[in-house]
Coordinates of N, CA and C in Angstrom, one line a residue:
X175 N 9.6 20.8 8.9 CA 8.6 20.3 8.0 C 9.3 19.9 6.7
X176 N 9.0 19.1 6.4 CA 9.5 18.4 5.0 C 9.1 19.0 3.4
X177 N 10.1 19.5 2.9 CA 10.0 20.2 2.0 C 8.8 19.7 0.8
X178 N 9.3 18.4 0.5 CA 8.5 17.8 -0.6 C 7.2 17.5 -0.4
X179 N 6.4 17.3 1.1 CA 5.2 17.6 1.2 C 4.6 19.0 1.0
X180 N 5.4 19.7 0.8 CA 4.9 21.5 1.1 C 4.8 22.2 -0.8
X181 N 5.8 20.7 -1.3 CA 6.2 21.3 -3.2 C 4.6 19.9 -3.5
X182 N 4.4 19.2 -3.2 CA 3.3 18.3 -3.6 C 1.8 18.6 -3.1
X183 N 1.8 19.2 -2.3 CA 0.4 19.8 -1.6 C -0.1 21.2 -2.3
X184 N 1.4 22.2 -2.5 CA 1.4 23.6 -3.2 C 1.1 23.8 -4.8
X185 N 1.8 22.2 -5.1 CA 1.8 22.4 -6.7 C 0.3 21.6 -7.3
X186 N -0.1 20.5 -6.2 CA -1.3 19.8 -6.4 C -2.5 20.7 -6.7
X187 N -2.7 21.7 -5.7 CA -3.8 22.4 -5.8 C -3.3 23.9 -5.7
X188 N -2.4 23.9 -6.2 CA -1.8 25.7 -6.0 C -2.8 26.5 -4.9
X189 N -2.0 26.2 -4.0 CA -2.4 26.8 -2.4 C -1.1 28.2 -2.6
X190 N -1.8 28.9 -1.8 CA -0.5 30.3 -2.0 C 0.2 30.1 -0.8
X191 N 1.0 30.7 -0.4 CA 1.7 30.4 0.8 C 0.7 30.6 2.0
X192 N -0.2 31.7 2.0 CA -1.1 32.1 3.0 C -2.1 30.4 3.6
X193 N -2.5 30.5 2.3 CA -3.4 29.2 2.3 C -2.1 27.9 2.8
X194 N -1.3 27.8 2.5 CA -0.2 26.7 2.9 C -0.1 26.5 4.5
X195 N 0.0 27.8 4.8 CA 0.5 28.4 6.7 C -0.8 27.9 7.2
X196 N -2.3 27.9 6.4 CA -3.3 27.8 7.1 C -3.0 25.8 7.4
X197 N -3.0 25.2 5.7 CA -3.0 23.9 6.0 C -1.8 23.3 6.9
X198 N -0.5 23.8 6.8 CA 0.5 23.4 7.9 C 0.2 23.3 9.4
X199 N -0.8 24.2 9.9 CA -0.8 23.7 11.1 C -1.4 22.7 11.7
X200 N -2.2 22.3 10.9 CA -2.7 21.0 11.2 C -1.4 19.4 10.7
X201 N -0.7 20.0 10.4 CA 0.5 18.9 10.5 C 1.0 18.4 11.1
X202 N 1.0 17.4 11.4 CA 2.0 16.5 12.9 C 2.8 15.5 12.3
X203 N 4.1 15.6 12.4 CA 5.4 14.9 12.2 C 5.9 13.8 13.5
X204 N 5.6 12.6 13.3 CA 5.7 11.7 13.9 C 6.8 10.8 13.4
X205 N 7.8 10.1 14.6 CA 8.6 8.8 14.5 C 7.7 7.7 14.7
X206 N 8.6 6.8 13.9 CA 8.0 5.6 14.1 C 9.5 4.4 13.9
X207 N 9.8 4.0 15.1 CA 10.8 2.7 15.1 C 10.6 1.9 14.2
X208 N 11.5 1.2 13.9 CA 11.5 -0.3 13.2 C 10.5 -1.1 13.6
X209 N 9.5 -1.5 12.8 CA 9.1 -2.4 13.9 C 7.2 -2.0 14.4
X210 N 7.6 -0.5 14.7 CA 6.2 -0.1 14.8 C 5.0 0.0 13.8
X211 N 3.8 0.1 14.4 CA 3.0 -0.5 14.0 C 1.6 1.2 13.2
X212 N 2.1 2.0 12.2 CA 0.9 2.5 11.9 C -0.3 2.7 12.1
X213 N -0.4 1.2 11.6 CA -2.3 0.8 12.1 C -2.4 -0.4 12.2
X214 N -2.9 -0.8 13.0 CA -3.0 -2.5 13.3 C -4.2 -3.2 12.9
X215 N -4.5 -4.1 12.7 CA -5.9 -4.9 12.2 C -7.2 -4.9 13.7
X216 N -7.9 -4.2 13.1 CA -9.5 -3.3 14.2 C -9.2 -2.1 14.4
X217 N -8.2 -1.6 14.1 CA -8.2 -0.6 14.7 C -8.7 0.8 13.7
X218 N -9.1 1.6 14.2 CA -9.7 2.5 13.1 C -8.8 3.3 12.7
X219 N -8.3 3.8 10.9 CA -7.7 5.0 10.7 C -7.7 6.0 11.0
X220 N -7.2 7.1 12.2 CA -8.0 8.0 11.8 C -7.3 9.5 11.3
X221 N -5.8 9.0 10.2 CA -5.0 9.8 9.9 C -4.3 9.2 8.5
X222 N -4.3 10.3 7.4 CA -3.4 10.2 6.4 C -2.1 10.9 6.6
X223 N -1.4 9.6 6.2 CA 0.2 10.9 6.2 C 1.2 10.5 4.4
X224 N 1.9 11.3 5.2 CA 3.3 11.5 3.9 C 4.3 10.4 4.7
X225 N 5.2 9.9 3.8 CA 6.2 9.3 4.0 C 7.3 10.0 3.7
X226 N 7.8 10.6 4.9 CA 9.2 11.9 4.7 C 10.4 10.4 4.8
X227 N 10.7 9.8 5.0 CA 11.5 9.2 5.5 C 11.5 7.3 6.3
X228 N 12.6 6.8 5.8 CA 11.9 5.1 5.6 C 10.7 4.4 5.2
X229 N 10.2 3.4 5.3 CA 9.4 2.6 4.3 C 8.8 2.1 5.1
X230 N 7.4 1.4 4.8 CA 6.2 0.4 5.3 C 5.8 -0.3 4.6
X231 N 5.6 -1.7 5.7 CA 4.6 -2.0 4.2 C 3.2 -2.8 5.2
X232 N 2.3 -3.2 4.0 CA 1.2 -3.3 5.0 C 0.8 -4.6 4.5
X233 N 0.3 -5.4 5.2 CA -0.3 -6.6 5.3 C -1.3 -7.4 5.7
X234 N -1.9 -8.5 5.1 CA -3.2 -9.1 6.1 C -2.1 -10.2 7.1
X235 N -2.9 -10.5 8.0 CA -2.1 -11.7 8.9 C -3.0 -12.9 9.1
X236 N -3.1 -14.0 7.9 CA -4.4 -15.0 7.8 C -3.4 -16.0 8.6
X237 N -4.7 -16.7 9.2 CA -3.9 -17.7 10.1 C -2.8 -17.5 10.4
X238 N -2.0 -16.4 10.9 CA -0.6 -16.4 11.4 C 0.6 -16.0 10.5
X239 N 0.1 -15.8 9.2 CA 1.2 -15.6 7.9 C 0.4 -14.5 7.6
X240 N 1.9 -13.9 7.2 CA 1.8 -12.3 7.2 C 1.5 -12.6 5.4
X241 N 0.6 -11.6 4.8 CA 0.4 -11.5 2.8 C 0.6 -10.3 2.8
X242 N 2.0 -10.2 2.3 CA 2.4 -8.7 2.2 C 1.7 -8.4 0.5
X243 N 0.2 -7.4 0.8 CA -0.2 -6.4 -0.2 C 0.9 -5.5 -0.6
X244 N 1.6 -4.3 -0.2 CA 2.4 -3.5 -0.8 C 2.8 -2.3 0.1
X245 N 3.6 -2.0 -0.1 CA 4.7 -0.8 0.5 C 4.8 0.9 0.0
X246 N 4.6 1.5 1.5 CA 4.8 2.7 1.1 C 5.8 3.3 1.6
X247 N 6.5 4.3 0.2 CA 7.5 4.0 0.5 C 8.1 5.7 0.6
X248 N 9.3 6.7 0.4 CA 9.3 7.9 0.9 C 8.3 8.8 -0.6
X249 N 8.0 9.8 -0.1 CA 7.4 10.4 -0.8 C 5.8 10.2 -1.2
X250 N 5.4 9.4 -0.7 CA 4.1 8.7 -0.9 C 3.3 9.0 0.3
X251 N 1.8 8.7 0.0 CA 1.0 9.3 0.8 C 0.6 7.9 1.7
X252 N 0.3 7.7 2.7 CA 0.0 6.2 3.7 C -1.1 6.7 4.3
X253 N -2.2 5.5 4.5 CA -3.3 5.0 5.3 C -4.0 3.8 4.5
X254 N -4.6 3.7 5.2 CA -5.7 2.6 5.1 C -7.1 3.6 4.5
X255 N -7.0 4.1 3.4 CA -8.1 5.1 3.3 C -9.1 4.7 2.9
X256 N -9.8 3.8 2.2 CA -10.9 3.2 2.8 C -11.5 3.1 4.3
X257 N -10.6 2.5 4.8 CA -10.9 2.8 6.5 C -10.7 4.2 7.0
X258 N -10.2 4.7 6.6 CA -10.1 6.3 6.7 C -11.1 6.9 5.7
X259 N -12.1 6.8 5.5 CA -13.6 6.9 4.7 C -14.3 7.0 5.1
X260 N -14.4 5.6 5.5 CA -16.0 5.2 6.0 C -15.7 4.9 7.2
X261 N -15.1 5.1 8.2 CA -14.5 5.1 9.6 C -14.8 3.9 9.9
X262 N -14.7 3.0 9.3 CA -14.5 1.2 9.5 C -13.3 1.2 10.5
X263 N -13.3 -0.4 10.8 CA -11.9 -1.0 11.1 C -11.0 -1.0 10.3
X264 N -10.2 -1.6 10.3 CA -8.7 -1.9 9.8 C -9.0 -3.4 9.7
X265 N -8.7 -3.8 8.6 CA -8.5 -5.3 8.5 C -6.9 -5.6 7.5
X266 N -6.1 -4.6 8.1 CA -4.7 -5.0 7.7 C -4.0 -4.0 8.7
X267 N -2.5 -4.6 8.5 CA -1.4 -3.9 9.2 C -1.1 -3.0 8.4
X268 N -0.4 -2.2 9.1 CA 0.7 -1.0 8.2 C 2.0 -1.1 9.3
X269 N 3.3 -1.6 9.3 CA 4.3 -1.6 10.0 C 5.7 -1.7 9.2
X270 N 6.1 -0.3 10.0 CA 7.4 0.2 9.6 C 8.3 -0.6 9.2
X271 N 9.4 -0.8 8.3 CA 10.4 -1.9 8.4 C 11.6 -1.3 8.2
X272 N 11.8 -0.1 8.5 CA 12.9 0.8 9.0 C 12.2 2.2 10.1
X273 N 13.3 2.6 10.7 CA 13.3 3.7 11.6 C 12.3 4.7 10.3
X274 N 11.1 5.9 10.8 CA 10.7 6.5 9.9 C 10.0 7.6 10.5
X275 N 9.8 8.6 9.4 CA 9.1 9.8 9.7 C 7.6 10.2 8.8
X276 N 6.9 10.4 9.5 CA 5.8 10.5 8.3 C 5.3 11.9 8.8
X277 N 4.6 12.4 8.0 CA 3.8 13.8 8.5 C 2.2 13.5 8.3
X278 N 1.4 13.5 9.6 CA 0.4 13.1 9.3 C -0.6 14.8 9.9
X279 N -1.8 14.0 8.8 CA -3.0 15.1 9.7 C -4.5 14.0 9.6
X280 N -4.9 14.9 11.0 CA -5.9 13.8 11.6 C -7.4 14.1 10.4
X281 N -8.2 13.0 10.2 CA -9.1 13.1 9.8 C -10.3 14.4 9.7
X282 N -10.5 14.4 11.1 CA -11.4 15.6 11.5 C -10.3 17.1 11.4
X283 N -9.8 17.5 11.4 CA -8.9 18.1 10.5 C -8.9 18.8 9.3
X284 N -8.8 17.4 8.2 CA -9.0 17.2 6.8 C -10.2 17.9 6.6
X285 N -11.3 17.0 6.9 CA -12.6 17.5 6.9 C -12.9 18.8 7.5
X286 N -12.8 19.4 8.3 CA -12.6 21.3 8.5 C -12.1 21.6 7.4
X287 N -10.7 21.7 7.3 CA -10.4 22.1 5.7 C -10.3 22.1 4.5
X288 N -11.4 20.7 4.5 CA -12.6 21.2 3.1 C -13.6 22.4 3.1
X289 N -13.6 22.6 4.4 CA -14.7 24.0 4.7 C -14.0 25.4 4.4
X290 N -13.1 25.2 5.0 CA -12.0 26.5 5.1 C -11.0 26.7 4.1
X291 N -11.0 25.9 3.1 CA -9.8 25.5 1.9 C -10.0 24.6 1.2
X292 N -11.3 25.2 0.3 CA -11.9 24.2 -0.7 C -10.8 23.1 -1.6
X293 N -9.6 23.8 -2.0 CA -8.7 23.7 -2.2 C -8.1 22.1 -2.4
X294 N -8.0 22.1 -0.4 CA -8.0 20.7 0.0 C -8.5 19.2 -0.9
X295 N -10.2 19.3 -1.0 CA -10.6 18.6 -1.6 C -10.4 17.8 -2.7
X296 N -9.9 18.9 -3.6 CA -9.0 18.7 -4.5 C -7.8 17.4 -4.5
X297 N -7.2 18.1 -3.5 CA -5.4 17.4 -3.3 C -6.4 16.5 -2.7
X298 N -7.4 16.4 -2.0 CA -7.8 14.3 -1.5 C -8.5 13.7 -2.7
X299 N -9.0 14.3 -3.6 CA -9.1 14.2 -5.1 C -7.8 12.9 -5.7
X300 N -6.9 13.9 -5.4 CA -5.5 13.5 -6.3 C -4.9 12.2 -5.7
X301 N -5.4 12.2 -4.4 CA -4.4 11.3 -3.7 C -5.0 9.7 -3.7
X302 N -6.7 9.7 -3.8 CA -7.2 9.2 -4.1 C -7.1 8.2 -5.4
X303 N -7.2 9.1 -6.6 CA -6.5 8.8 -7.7 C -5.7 7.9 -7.7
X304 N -4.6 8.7 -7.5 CA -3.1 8.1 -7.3 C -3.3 6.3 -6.6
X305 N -3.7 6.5 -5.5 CA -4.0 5.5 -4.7 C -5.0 4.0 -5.5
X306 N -6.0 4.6 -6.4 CA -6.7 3.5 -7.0 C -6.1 3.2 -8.1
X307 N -5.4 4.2 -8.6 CA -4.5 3.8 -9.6 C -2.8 2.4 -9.5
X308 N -2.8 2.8 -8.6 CA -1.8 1.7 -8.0 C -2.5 0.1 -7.3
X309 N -3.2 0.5 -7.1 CA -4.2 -0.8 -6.5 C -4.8 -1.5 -8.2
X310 N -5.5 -0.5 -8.8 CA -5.8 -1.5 -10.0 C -4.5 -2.0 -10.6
X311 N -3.5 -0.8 -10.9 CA -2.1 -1.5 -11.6 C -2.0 -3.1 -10.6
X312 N -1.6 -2.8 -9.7 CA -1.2 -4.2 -9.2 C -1.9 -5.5 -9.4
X313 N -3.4 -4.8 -9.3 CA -4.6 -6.2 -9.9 C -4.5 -6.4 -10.7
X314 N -4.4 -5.8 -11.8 CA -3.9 -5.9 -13.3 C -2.9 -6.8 -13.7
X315 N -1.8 -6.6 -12.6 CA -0.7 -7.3 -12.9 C -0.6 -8.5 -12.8
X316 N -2.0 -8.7 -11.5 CA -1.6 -10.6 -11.2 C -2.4 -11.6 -11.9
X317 N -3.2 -10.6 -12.7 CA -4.1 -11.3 -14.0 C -3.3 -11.1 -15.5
X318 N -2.0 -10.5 -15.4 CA -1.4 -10.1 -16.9 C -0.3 -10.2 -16.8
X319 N 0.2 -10.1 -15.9 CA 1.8 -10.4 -16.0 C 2.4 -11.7 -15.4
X320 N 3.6 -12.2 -15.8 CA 4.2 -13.5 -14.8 C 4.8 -13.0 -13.5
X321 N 5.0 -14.2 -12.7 CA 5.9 -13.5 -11.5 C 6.8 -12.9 -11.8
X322 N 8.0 -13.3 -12.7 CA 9.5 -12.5 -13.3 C 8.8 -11.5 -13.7
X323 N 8.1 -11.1 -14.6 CA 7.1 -9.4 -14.9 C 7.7 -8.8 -13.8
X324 N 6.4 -9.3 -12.5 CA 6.3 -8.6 -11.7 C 7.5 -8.0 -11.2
X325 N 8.1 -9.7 -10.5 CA 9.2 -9.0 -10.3 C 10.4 -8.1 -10.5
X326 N 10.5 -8.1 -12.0 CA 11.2 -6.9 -12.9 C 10.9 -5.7 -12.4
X327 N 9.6 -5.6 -12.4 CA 9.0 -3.9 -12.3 C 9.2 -3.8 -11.1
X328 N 9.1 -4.5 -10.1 CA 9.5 -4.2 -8.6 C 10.8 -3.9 -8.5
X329 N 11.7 -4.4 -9.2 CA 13.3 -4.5 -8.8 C 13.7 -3.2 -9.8
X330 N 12.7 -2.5 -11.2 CA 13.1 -1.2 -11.4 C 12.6 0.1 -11.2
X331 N 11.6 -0.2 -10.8 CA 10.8 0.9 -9.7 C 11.3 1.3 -8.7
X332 N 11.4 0.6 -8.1 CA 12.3 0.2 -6.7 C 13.6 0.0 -6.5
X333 N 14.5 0.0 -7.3 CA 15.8 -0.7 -7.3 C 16.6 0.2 -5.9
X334 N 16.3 1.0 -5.0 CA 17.3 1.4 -3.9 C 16.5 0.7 -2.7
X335 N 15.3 0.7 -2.6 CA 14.3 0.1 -1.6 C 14.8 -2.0 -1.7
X336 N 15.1 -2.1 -3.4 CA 15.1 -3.8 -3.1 C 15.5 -4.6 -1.9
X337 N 17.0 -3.7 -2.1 CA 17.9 -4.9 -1.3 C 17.6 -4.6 0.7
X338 N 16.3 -3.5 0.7 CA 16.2 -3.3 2.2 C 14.8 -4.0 2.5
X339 N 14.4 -4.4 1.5 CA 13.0 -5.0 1.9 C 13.7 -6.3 2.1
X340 N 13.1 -7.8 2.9 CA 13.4 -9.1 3.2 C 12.9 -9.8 1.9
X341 N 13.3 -10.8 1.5 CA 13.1 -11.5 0.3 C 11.8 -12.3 0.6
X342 N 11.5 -12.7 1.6 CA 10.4 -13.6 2.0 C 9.0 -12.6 1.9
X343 N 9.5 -11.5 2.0 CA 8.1 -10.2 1.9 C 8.2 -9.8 0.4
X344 N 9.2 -9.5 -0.3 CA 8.8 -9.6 -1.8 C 8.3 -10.8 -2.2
X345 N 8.5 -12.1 -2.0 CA 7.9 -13.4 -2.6 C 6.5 -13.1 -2.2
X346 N 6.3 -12.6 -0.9 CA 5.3 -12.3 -0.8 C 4.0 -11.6 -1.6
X347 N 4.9 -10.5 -1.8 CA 4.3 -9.0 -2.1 C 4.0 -9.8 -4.1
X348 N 4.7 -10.3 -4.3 CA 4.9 -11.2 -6.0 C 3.4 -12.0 -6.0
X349 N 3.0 -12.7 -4.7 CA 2.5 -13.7 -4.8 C 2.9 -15.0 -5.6
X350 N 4.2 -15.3 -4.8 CA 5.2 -16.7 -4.8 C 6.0 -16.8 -4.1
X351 N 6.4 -17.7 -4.0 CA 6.5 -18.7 -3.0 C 8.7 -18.2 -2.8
X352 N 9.3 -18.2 -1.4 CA 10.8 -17.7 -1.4 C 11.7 -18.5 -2.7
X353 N 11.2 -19.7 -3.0 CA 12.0 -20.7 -3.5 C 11.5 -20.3 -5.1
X354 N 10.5 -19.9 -5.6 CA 10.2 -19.4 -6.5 C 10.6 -17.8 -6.5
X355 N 10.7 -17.2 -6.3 CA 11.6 -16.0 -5.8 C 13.1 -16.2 -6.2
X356 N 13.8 -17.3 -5.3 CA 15.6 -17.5 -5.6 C 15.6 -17.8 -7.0
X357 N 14.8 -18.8 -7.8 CA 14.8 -19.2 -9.2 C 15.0 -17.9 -10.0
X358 N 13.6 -17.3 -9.9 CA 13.3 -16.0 -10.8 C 15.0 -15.1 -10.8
X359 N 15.2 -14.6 -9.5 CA 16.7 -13.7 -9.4 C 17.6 -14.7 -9.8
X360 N 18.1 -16.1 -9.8 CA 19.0 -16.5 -10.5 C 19.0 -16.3 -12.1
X361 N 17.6 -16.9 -12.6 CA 17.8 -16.1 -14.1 C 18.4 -14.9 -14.2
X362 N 17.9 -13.7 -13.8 CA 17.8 -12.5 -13.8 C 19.0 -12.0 -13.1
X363 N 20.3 -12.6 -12.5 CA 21.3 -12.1 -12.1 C 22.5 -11.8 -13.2

């Protein structure tokens, strides 16, 4: 089991170790290849995980072209939680873009252990948060910042993730175009 899900879950809602052993067993540590697919568009969420290891990123696929929304990356929590809410569909991808490991626990799960570990609620509280908090930042950004902005903060937030993501998925993830992309990094080189 991955240490830093055990120091972010423990310190989130100070769970004692008893309470910890309780929420661990419902943890399942899954691979996922290059390439594989999270959650695919209709399909229903029906698991949050941690990102122990490699990156994702998730996407709509409009007529055929992939709009890369944004990347989760190690340490971070992944789903479609809206869809993991309201038990909707999925109207985006989530697929791996390296070999990865996530630790996930299933919905019905979760929901028990708001019963048995008030606790819980809490830490989906926080993750929540976190989660709208990054979604308005990014909205924010495409109404207040320029592409180069953007791009800056992606390339120092991220600077070990840059050079493994495809440049055609950051132009994307920017909202601009690859050839508007090569411009911006030539200033900036």
């Amino acid at each position: 089991m991955n240490n830093n899900i055990k120091a972010i879950v423990t310190n989130s809602v100070n769970l004692t170790e008893e309470e910890w052993l309780v929420f661990s067993k419902f943890l399942v540590i899954k691979k996922y290849k290059k390439g594989d697919y999270f959650l695919k568009e209709n399909d229903y969420c029906n698991y949050v995980g941690f990102v122990d290891k490699g990156f994702f990123n998730f996407y709509y696929l409009i007529d055929g072209v992939q709009h890369i929304r944004g990347f989760f990356f190690p340490n971070e929590f992944i789903s479609n939680y809206p869809c993991f809410l309201s038990e909707n569909k999925s109207k985006f991808y989530i697929q791996a873009l390296e070999d990865c490991s996530v630790t996930l626990i299933h919905r019905d799960d979760l929901l028990m252990l708001y019963k048995t570990l008030p606790q819980v609620q809490i830490l989906s509280k926080t993750i929540v948060e976190s989660l709208y908090m990054e979604v308005s930042e990014k909205y924010e950004s495409f109404f207040l910042k320029s592409p180069e902005e953007r791009y800056l903060d992606f390339i120092n937030t991220k600077p070990k993730f840059f050079e493994r993501v495809p440049q055609y998925m950051i132009a994307s993830y920017l909202g601009i175009t690859p050839e508007g992309l090569s411009r911006i990094r030539k200033r900036n080189s």
